[in-house]
Structure formats: structure tokens, C-alpha cells
Coordinates of C-alpha atoms and ligand atoms in Angstrom, one line a residue:
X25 CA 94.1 65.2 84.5
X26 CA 92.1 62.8 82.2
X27 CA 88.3 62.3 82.8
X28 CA 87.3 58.6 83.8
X29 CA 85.8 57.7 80.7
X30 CA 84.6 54.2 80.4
X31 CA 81.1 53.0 81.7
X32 CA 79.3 55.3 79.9
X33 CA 77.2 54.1 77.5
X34 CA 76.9 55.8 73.7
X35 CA 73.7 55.4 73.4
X36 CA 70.9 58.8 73.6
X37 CA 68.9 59.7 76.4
X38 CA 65.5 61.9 77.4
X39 CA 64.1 62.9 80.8
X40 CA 61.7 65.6 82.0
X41 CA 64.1 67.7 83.6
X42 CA 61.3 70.0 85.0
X43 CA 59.2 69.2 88.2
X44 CA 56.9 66.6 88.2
X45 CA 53.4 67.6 87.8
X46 CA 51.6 70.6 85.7
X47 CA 53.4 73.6 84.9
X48 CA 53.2 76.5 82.5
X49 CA 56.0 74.9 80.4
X50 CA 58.1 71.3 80.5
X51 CA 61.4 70.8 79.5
X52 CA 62.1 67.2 77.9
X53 CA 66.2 66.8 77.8
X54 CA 67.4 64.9 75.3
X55 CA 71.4 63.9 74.9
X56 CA 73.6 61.6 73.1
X57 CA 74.8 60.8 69.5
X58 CA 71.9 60.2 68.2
X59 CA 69.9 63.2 70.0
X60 CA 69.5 65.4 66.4
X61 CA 68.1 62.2 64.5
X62 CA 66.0 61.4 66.8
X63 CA 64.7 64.4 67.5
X64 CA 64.3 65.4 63.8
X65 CA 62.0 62.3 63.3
X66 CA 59.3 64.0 65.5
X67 CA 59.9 67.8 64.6
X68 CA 57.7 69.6 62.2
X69 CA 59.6 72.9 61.6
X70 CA 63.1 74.1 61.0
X71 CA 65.2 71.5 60.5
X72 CA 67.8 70.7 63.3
X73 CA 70.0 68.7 61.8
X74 CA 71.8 71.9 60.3
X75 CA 70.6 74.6 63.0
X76 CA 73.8 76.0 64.6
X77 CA 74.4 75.4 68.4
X78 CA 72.9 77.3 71.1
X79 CA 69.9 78.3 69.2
X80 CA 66.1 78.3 69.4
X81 CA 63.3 76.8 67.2
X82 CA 59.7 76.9 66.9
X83 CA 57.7 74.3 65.9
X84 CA 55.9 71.3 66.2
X85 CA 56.0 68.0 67.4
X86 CA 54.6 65.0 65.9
X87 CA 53.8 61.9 66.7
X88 CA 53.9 58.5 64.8
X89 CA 50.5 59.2 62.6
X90 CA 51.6 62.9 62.1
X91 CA 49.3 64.3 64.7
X92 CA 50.2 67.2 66.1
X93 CA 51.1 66.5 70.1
X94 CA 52.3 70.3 70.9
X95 CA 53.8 73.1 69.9
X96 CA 57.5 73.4 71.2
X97 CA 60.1 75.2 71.3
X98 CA 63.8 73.4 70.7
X99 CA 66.8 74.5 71.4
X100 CA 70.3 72.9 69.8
X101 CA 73.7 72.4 72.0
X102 CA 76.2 71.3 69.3
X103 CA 78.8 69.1 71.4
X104 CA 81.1 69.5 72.6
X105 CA 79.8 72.6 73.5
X106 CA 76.8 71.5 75.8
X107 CA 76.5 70.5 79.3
X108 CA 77.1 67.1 78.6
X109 CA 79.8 67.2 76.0
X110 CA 77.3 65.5 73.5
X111 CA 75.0 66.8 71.2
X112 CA 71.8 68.0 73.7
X113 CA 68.4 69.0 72.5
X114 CA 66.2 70.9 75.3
X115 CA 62.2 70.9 74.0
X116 CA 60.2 73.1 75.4
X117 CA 56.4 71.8 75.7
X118 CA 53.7 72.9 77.5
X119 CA 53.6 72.0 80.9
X120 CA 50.8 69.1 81.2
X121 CA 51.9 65.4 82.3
X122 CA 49.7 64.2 79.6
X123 CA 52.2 66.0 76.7
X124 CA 55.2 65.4 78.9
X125 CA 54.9 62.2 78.8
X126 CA 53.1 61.7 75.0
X127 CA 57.0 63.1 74.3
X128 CA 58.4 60.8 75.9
X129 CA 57.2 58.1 74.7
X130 CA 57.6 58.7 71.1
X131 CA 61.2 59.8 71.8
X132 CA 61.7 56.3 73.1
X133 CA 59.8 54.9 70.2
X134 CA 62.7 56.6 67.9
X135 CA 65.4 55.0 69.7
X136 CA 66.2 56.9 73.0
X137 CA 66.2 55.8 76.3
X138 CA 65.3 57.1 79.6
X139 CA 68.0 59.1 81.7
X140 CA 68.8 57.2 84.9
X141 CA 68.6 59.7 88.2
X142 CA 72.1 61.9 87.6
X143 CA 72.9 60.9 84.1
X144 CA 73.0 63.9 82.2
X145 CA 75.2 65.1 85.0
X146 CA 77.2 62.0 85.2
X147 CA 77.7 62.3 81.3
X148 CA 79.3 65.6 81.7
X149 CA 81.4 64.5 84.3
X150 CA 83.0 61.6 82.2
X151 CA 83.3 63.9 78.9
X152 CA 85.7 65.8 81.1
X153 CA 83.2 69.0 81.1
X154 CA 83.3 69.0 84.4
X155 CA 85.0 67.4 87.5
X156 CA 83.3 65.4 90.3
X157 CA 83.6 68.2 93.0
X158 CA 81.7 70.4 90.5
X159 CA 79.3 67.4 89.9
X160 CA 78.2 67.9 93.5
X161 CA 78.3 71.0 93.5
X162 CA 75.3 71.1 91.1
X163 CA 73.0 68.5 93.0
X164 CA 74.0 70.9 96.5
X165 CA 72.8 74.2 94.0
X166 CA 69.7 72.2 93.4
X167 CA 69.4 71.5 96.9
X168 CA 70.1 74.9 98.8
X169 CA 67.6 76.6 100.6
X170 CA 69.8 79.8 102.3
X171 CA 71.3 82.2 100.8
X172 CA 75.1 80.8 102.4
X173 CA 74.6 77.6 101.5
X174 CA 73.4 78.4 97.9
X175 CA 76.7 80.6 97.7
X176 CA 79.2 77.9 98.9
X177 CA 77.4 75.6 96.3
X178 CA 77.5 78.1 93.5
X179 CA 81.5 78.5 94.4
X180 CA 81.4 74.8 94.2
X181 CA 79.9 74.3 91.1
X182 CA 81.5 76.9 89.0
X183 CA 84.5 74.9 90.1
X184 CA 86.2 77.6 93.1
X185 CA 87.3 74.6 95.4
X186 CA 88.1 72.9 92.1
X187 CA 90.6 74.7 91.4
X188 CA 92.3 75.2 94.4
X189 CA 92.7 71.4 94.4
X190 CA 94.2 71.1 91.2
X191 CA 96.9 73.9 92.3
X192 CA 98.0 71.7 95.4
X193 CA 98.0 68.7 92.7
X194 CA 100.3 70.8 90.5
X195 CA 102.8 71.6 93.7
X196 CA 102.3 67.9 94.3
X197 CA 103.9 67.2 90.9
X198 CA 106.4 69.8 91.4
X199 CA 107.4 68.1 94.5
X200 CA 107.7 64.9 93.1
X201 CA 109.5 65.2 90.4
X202 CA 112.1 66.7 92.2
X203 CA 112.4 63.8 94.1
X204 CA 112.7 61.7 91.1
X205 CA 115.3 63.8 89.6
X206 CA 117.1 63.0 92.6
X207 CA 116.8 59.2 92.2
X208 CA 118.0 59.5 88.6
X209 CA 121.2 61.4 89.3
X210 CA 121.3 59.3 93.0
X211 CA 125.1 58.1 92.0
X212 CA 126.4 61.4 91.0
X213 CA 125.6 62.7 94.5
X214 CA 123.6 65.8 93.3
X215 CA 121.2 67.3 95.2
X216 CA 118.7 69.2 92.9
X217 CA 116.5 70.6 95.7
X218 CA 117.9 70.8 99.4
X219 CA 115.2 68.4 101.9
X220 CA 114.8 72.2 103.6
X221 CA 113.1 73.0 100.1
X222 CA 111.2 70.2 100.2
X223 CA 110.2 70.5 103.9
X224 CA 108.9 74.1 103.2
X225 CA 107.3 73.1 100.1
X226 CA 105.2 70.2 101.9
X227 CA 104.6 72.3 104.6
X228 CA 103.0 75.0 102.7
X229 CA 101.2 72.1 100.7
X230 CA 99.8 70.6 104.1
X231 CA 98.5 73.9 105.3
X232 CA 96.1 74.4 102.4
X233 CA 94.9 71.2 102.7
X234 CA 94.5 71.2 106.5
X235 CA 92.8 74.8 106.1
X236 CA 90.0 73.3 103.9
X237 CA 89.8 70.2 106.0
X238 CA 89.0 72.5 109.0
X239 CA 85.9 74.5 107.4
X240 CA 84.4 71.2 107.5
X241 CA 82.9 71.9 110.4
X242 CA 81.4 75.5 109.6
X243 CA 80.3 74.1 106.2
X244 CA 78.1 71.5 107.7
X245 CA 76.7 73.9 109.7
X246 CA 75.8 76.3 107.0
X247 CA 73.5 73.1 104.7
X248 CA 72.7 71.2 107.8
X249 CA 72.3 74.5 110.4
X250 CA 73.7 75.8 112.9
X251 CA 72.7 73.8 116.1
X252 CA 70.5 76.3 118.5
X253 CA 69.9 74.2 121.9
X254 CA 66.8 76.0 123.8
X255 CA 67.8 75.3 127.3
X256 CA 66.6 75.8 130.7
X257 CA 64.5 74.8 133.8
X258 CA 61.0 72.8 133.2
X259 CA 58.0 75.1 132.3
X260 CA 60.2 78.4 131.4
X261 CA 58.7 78.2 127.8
X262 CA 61.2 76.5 125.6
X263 CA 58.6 74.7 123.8
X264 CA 56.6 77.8 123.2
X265 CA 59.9 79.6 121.9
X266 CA 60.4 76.7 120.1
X267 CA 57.1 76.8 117.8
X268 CA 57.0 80.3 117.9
X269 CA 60.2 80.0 115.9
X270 CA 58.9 77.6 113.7
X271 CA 55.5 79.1 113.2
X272 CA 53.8 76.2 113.8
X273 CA 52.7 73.7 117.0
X274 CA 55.7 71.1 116.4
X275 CA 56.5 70.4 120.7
X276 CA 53.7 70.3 123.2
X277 CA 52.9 73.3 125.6
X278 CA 51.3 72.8 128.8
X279 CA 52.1 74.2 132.6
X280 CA 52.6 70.5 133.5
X281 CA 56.5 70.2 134.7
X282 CA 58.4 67.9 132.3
X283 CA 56.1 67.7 129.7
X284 CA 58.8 67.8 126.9
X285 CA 61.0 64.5 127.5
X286 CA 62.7 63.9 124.8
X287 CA 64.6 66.6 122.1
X288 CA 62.6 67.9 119.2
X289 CA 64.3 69.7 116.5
X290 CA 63.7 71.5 113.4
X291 CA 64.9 73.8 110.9
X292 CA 64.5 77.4 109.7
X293 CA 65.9 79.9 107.2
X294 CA 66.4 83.1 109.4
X295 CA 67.6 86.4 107.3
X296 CA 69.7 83.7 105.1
X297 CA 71.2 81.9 107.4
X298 CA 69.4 77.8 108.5
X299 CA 69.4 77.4 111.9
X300 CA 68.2 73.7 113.6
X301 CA 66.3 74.6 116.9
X302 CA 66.5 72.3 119.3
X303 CA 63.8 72.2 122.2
X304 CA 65.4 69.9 125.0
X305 CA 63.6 68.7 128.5
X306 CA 63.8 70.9 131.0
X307 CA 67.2 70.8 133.8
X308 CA 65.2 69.8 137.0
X309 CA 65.9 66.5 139.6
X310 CA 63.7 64.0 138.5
X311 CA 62.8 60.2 139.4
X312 CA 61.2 59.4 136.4
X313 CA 64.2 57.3 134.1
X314 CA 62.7 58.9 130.7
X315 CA 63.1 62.2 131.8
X316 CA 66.5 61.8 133.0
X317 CA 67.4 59.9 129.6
X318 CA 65.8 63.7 127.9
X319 CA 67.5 66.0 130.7
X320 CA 71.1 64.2 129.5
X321 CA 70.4 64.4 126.1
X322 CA 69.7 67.9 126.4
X323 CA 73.2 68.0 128.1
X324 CA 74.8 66.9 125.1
X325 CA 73.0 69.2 123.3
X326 CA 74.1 72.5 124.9
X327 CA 77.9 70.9 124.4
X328 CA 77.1 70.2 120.9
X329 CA 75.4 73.8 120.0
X330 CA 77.0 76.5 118.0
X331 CA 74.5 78.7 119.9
X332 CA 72.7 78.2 123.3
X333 CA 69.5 79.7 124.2
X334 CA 69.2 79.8 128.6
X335 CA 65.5 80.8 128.9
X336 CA 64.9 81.8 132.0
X337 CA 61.3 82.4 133.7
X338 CA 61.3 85.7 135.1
X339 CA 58.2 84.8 137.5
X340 CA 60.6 81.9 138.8
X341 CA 62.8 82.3 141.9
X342 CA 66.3 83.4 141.3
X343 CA 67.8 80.3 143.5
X344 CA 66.2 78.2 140.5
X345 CA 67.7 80.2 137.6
X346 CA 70.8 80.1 139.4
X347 CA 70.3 76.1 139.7
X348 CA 69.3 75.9 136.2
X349 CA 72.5 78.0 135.4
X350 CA 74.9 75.6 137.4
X351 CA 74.0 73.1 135.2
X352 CA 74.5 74.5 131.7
X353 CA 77.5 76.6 132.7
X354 CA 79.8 73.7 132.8
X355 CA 78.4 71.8 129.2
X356 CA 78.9 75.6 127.5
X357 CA 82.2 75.0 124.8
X358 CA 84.4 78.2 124.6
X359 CA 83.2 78.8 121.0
X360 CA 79.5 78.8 121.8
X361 CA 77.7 82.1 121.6
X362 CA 75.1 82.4 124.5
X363 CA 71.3 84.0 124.2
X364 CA 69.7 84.8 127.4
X365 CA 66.3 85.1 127.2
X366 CA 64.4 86.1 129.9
X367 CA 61.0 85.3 129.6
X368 CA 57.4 85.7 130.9
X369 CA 57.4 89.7 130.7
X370 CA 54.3 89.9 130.0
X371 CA 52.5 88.4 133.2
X372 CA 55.9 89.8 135.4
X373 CA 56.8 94.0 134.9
X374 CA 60.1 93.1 136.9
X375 CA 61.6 91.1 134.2
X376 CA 64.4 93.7 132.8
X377 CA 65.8 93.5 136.7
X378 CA 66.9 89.8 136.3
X379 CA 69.5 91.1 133.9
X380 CA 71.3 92.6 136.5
X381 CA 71.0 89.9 139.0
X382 CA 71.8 87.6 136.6
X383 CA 74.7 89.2 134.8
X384 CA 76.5 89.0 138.2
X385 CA 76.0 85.4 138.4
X386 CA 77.4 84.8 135.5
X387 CA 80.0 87.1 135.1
X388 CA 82.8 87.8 133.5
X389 CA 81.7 86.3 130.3
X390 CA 81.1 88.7 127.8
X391 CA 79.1 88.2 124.7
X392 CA 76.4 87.4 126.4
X393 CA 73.6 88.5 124.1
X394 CA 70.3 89.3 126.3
X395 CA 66.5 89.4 125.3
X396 CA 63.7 90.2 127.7
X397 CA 60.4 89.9 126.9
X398 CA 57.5 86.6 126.4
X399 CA 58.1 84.0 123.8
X400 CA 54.5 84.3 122.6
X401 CA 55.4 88.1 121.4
X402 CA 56.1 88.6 117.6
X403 CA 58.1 91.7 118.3
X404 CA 60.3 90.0 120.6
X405 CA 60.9 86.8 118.6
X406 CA 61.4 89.4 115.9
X407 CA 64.6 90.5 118.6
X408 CA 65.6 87.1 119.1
X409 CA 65.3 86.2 115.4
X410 CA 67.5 89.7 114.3
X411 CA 69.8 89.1 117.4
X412 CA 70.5 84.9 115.6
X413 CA 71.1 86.5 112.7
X414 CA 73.8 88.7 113.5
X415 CA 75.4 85.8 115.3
X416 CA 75.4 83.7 112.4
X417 CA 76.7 86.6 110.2
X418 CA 80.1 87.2 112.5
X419 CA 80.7 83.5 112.2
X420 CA 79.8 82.7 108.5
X421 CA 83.1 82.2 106.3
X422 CA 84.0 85.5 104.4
X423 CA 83.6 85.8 100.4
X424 CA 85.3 83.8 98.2
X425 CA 86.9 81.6 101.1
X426 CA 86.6 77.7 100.2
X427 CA 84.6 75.7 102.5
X428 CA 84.0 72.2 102.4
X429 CA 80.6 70.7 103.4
X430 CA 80.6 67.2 101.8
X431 CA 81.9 64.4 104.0
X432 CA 83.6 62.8 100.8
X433 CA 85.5 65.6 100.3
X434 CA 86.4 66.0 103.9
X435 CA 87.2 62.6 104.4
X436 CA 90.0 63.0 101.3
X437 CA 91.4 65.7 102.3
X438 CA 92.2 64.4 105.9
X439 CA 93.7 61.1 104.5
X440 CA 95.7 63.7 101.8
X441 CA 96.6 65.5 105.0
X442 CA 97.8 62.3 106.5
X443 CA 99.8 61.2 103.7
X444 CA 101.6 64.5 103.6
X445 CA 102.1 64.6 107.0
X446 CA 103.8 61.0 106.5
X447 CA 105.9 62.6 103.7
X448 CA 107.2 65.6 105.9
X449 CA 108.5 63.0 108.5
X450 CA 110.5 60.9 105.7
X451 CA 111.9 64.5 105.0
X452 CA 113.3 65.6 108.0
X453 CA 114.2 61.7 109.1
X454 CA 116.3 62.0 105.8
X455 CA 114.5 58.5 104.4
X456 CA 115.6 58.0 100.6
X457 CA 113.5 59.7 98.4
X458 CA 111.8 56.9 96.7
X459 CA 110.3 56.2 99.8
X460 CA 109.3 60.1 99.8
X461 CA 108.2 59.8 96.8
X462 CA 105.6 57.3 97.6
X463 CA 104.1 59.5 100.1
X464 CA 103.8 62.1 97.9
X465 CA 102.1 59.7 95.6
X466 CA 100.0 58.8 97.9
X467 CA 98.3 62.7 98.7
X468 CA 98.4 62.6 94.9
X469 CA 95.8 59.7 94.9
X470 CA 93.6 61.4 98.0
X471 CA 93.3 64.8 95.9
X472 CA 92.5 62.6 92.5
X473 CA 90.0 60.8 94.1
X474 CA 88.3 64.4 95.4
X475 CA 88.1 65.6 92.0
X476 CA 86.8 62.1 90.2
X477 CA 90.1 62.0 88.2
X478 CA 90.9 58.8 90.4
X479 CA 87.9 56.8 91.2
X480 CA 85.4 53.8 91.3
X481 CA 82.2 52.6 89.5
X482 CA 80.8 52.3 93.0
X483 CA 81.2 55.8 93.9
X484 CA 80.2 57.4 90.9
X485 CA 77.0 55.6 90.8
X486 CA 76.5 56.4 94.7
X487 CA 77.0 59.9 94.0
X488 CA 74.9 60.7 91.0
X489 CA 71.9 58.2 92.1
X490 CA 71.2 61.2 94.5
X491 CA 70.0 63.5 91.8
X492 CA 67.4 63.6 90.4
X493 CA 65.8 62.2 86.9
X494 CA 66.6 65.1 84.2
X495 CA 69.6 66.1 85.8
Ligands
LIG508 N1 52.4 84.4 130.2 C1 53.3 83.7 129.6 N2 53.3 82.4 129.6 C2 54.2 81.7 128.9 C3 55.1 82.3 128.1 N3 55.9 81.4 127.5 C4 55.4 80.2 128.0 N4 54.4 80.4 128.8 C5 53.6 79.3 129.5 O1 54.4 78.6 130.4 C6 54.1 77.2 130.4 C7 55.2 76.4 130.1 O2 55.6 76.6 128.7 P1 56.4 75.5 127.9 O3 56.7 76.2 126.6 O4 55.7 74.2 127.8 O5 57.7 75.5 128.8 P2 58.9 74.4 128.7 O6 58.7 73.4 129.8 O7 60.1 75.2 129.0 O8 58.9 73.8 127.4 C8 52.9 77.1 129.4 O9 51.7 77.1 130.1 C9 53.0 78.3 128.5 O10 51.8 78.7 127.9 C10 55.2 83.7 128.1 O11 56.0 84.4 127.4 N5 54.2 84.4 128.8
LIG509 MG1 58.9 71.9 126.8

């Protein structure tokens, strides 16, 4: 697979690639042909031009009138042996925006020009160092902010799903090429693999892909989080369990009925795992058209939740929680885990008996997980928060599976899967094999495209526009 190489230009580039602001130490990336030239015209110390690759240098940097800006430390990549396949200087400055940007400056006074957002990245990528699934993979490392997601985009980056991609393409090859042996020796009537070959061959070939395309949906979950709907009748403290997750006053708490109208949502990182709590309006009859607009959205929340928490006021009547429980019962998917909690124990000693009564009601279903106690207690959020955690845990994807949580790479895939699918038919319809052939060209093209071997000006720069400067 050949790297797109055109578009780049050959000229050098510098960014801060630290964050913006003061900091004990800056780092000031420079890449490109010119990188060890230009560098050299500002550097007071070893010289660079014949330091060996991946080592470090003190000394100084200069500027135009040979004062002394900082003293640095500069470390050589020798391409092709950097990240971006050219010759890459890293200086290491003292971290204030006034010599950050000093540097800068007389960099660009020797002849290099500011990274766009991505470029560095996006220079590796077209010097073949690394492909575009990796290139993601680097801005979703940056990115991660839960253990799971900063392991799926670690597996990403270090090119996991890479290379399970490029093994389907190889089978891909395999496949097609014995079709086209086929076509050559067409008039000798010799059949070089039988179409059952084939059909097994595509079949295995469209099970991988259709197995990545599925952990879509768990993959979003783990960088977006997993849904959590809080659910249940007006004033049973959803809103209160809802910023007592969030450790902070994000819905409105008050004894009025109805006071939350609309969803209100937010994430946290719980033992690893981001959840995205979602405080819906409580399930009552009401007049009032906003309300109702809030009480179906919060229907359509509980069907789209990976978890559901009922909460259910212990010092309300039993006919109400069972109303309340009519409701949500038919919404619930098969797949969605269900948290009772029932809530108010502090002001009602009774509470723990609602389990029972309840647990008839709602019988047989069992992993029903249960907490009793107030959602303004730290010990039982602390239950709640441990009992979430274990939920997610069963469900997460195991390690080393691939899981794909990029839209682009899910939308690929399922037009690969497509493609193949298309292919499989022709097989077992007996079409000629050029026509075969075709398809199989065609899955060819989705996986290329996945992988940046295949693709566009427009996408590249869409992609790498989303990192950031100095990356
Ligand atoms: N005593 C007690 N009151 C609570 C508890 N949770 C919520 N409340 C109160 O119940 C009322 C309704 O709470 P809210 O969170 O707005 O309920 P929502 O309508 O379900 O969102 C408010 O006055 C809360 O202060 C609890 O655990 N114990
Ligand atoms: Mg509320």
C-alpha cells in the first residue's frame, strides 16, 4: 500500500507543541528539509548539523543580534527516523509565552513557517510513517479522558485495528487474483479455485468486517458515555441524584412537581469508565404542552439508555411507583441494565420494604440491581457510583479486541460489508467472474479509503484540521 504523497509541501515548519500558556518548560517543534539549517542559525552550542539522531543538546539560543533568548535543550530526529519522516528538531525552552514566542519568530525569520493545526501529523501520514487510522488514533489519545477510551485509542494508534485491516485487504487480494486467474485461462475451462472456495473465503472475509462494524456501537459509548437515563415520577429526586453525581448544582431542585421540563445531561469519569447522566422530567399526567414535550423526551431516553436509573420515592404511595413503573416498563430495550433506587431513606425508616413489594411488581426480570438509601448521602452515591461501575465493566469489550469508535471508520466498513455482501451473491448466482471481480474491487476501495491509502484532499484536511497546532 503506497502513502498518498502529493499535497504536501517541502518546505519546514515550527509550532509550540506544548499547551498554550506558562509552563515549566515549552517545546517548539520544528520539521522539514531545511529543519537542521535553520535551526543551526540560532543555536549557540554543539553543532547539530552533525549530532547523530535521537540525541540531546544543551545550549543556547540566539537571536538576530546574538543576544541570548534562552537556554534550551535540542533534541535531533535524523529522518526518516522521526515522527514525521523528515528531519525534526524538538527545542526545549523555558516555559514563558514571551520565549515561546521570541523562538518563534526568529525561526520564521530563518525561513520556517508555522505548522497548520494537524501538520506534523499529517506529514507523517503522507511519508508513509503512519496510516490514517493511526493518524486518528493520535488526535483520540490526545483526547481521552477514561481509562477505556485511552486504551481503544492507544490500540488505535499503535496501529491494532490497522493491522487487522490490512489482513482482510491481503485476503481481498488473494481472492481476486483468483478470480482473474480464472478470466485468463476462461477458454481452457479451468477452474483454479471452486466458487465454494470463494464463497467460504468471502464469508470469512465479511465476518471480520461485520464484527468490527458492530462494536461501533459499544465504542461510541466508551468516548461519548454510556447513556444513564434517571427516570421516574415528578419530585422523587432525579435532579438531586443527578448533581450529586456530578458534584455540582447543574438541574434545579425544588418540591415543586414538574420543575425539571426538559432533559439535562452531562458527563463523568466513574472508576474509568464515562458515563452521560441524563436527568429527564418526571412520568406524571400533565396539561401543560412543555411538560409533555420533556415527559416524551424522557421516553426516548429510557429506550435509548445503556442503563436506566427508576428512582423511586419511598415516602410516595406504592399505586404511584407502580404507575410510574407502567410507564418505563414498556420503553426498557432487552439489553438495558436496570438500577432501582429507592430513595428518601433518610426522612422514611420503611424504605428497604419497597424492595420486596416492588420486586413482585416487576418480576421475573433479573439483574435488577437495587440501592436504597437518599440521593443527598455520599455513602450511598458511593453504592450507586461502585454498583455503575461494575455494570460498565461486564459490558466493556475485553483486551486486545478491536473496537471501532470513529464514524468514518464505521461508515467504510459497512459500505466494505455491502460490497462483499454484493460479491457473495454474484458467487453463489454463478455471475462471471469479472463481474466478481468488481465487487471485490469495490470492498478493496472501502478498506483503502479506512486506512488513507485511497483518499481525498477534502478529507485529509477535514481530519487533521481537528488537531491541534504542534501536533
Ligand atoms: N429527605 C430527602 N429529600 C430529598 C431526597 N432527594 C430529593 N429530595 C427532595 O425532594 C424534592 C424533589 O427533588 P428533585 O431532585 O427536584 O426531584 P425530581 O423531580 O425527581 O427531579 C426536593 O425538595 C429535594 O430536596 C432525599 O434523599 N432525602
Ligand atoms: Mg427534576
Amino acid at each position: 500500500m503506497e502513502p498518498y504523497t502529493t499535497l504536501i509541501s517541502d518546505d519546514t515548519i515550527c509550532a509550540i507543541s506544548t499547551p498554550h500558556g506558562t509552563g515549566g518548560i515549552a517545546v517548539i517543534r520544528i520539521s522539514g528539509p531545511d529543519t537542521i539549517d535553520i535551526v543551526s542559525h540560532v543555536w549557540h552550542g554543539k553543532p547539530l548539523a552533525t549530532a547523530t539522531s535521537h540525541t540531546a543538546h544543551l545550549g543556547n539560543i540566539i537571536d538576530g543580534s546574538g543576544e541570548v533568548v534562552d537556554q534550551a535543550v535540542a533534541t535531533v530526529f535524523r529522518g526518516p527516523h522521526s515522527f514525521t519522516g523528515e528531519d525534526v528538531v524538538e527545542l526545549s525552552v523555558h516555559g514563558s509565552p514571551y520565549i515561546q514566542q521570541r523562538v518563534l519568530s526568529i525561526l520564521t525569520q530563518h525561513g520556517a513557517r508555522i505548522a497548520e493545526a494537524g501538520e506534523f501529523t499529517r506529514r507523517a501520514f503522507s511519508n508513509g510513517r503512519i496510516d490514517l487510522i493511526q493518524a486518528e488514533g493520535i488526535a483520540d489519545v490526545i483526547a481521552s479522558r477514561t481509562a477505556a477510551s485511552h486504551r481503544l485509542a492507544m490500540s488505535q494508534m499503535r496501529g491494532g485495528f490497522s493491522s487487522r485491516i490490512k489482513l482482510l485487504h491481503d485476503r481481498l487480494l488473494e481472492m481476486a487474483s483468483l478470480l482473474e486467474l480464472e478470466l485468463d485461462f476462461s477458454e481452457e475451462d479451468v477452474e483454479f479455485a471452486s466458487r465454494e472456495t470463494l464463497i467460504s473465503l468471502a464469508e470469512e472475509i465479511l465476518a471480520c468486517v461485520t464484527k468490527l462494524a458492530d462494536s461501533f456501537d459499544k465504542g461510541r459509548v466508551i468516548k461519548e458515555g454510556i447513556p444513564v437515563t434517571i427516570t421516574g415520577e415528578t419530585n422523587a429526586g432525579k435532579s438531586t441524584l443527578l448533581n450529586s453525581l456530578l458534584g455540582e448544582d447543574k438541574a434545579i431542585v425544588s418540591d415543586i412537581h414538574g420543575t425539571t421540563r426538559d432533559s439535562i445531561e452531562d458527563t463523568v469519569n466513574i472508576g474509568g469508565h464515562l458515563f452521560r447522566f441524563i436527568d429527564t422530567a418526571g412520568l406524571r399526567d400533565t396539561e401543560d404542552p412543555i411538560e409533555s414535550i420533556g415527559i416524551s423526551r424522557a421516553m426516548d431516553n429510557i429506550a435509548k439508555a445503556s442503563i436506566v436509573i427508576w428512582m423511586v420515592d419511598s415516602t410516595s404511595t406504592l399505586s404511584s411507583a407502580i404507575a410510574s413503573w407502567s410507564r418505563i416498563a414498556p420503553r426498557l430495550q432487552d439489553q438495558t441494565d436496570l438500577v432501582i433506587f429507592i430513595n428518601k431513606s433518610d426522612i422514611n425508616a420503611e424504605a428497604s420494604g419497597l424492595q420486596k413489594e416492588l420486586t413482585d411488581i416487576i418480576a421475573p426480570s433479573s439483574d435488577v440491581h437495587w440501592v436504597i438509601g437518599s440521593a443527598r448521602s455520599e455513602s450511598d452515591i458511593t453504592t450507586l457510583q461502585d454498583t455503575l461501575s461494575e455494570i460498565a465493566a461486564a459490558t466493556a469489550s475485553p483486551e486486545g479486541e478491536i473496537t471501532v469508535t470513529n464514524l468514518r471508520h464505521y461508515q467504510s466498513l459497512t459500505a466494505a460489508s455491502r460490497a462483499i455482501r454484493q460479491a457473495i451473491r454474484a458467487l453463489r448466482d454463478n455471475i462471471p467472474g469479472d463481474l466478481v471481480a468488481q465487487d471485490i474491487r469495490e470492498t478493496l476501495y472501502h478498506l483503502s479509503t479506512l486506512t488513507g491509502t485511497i483518499t481525498t484532499p477534502d478529507l485529509l484536511s477535514n481530519i487533521f484540521a481537528n488537531f491541534c497546532i504542534g501536533k
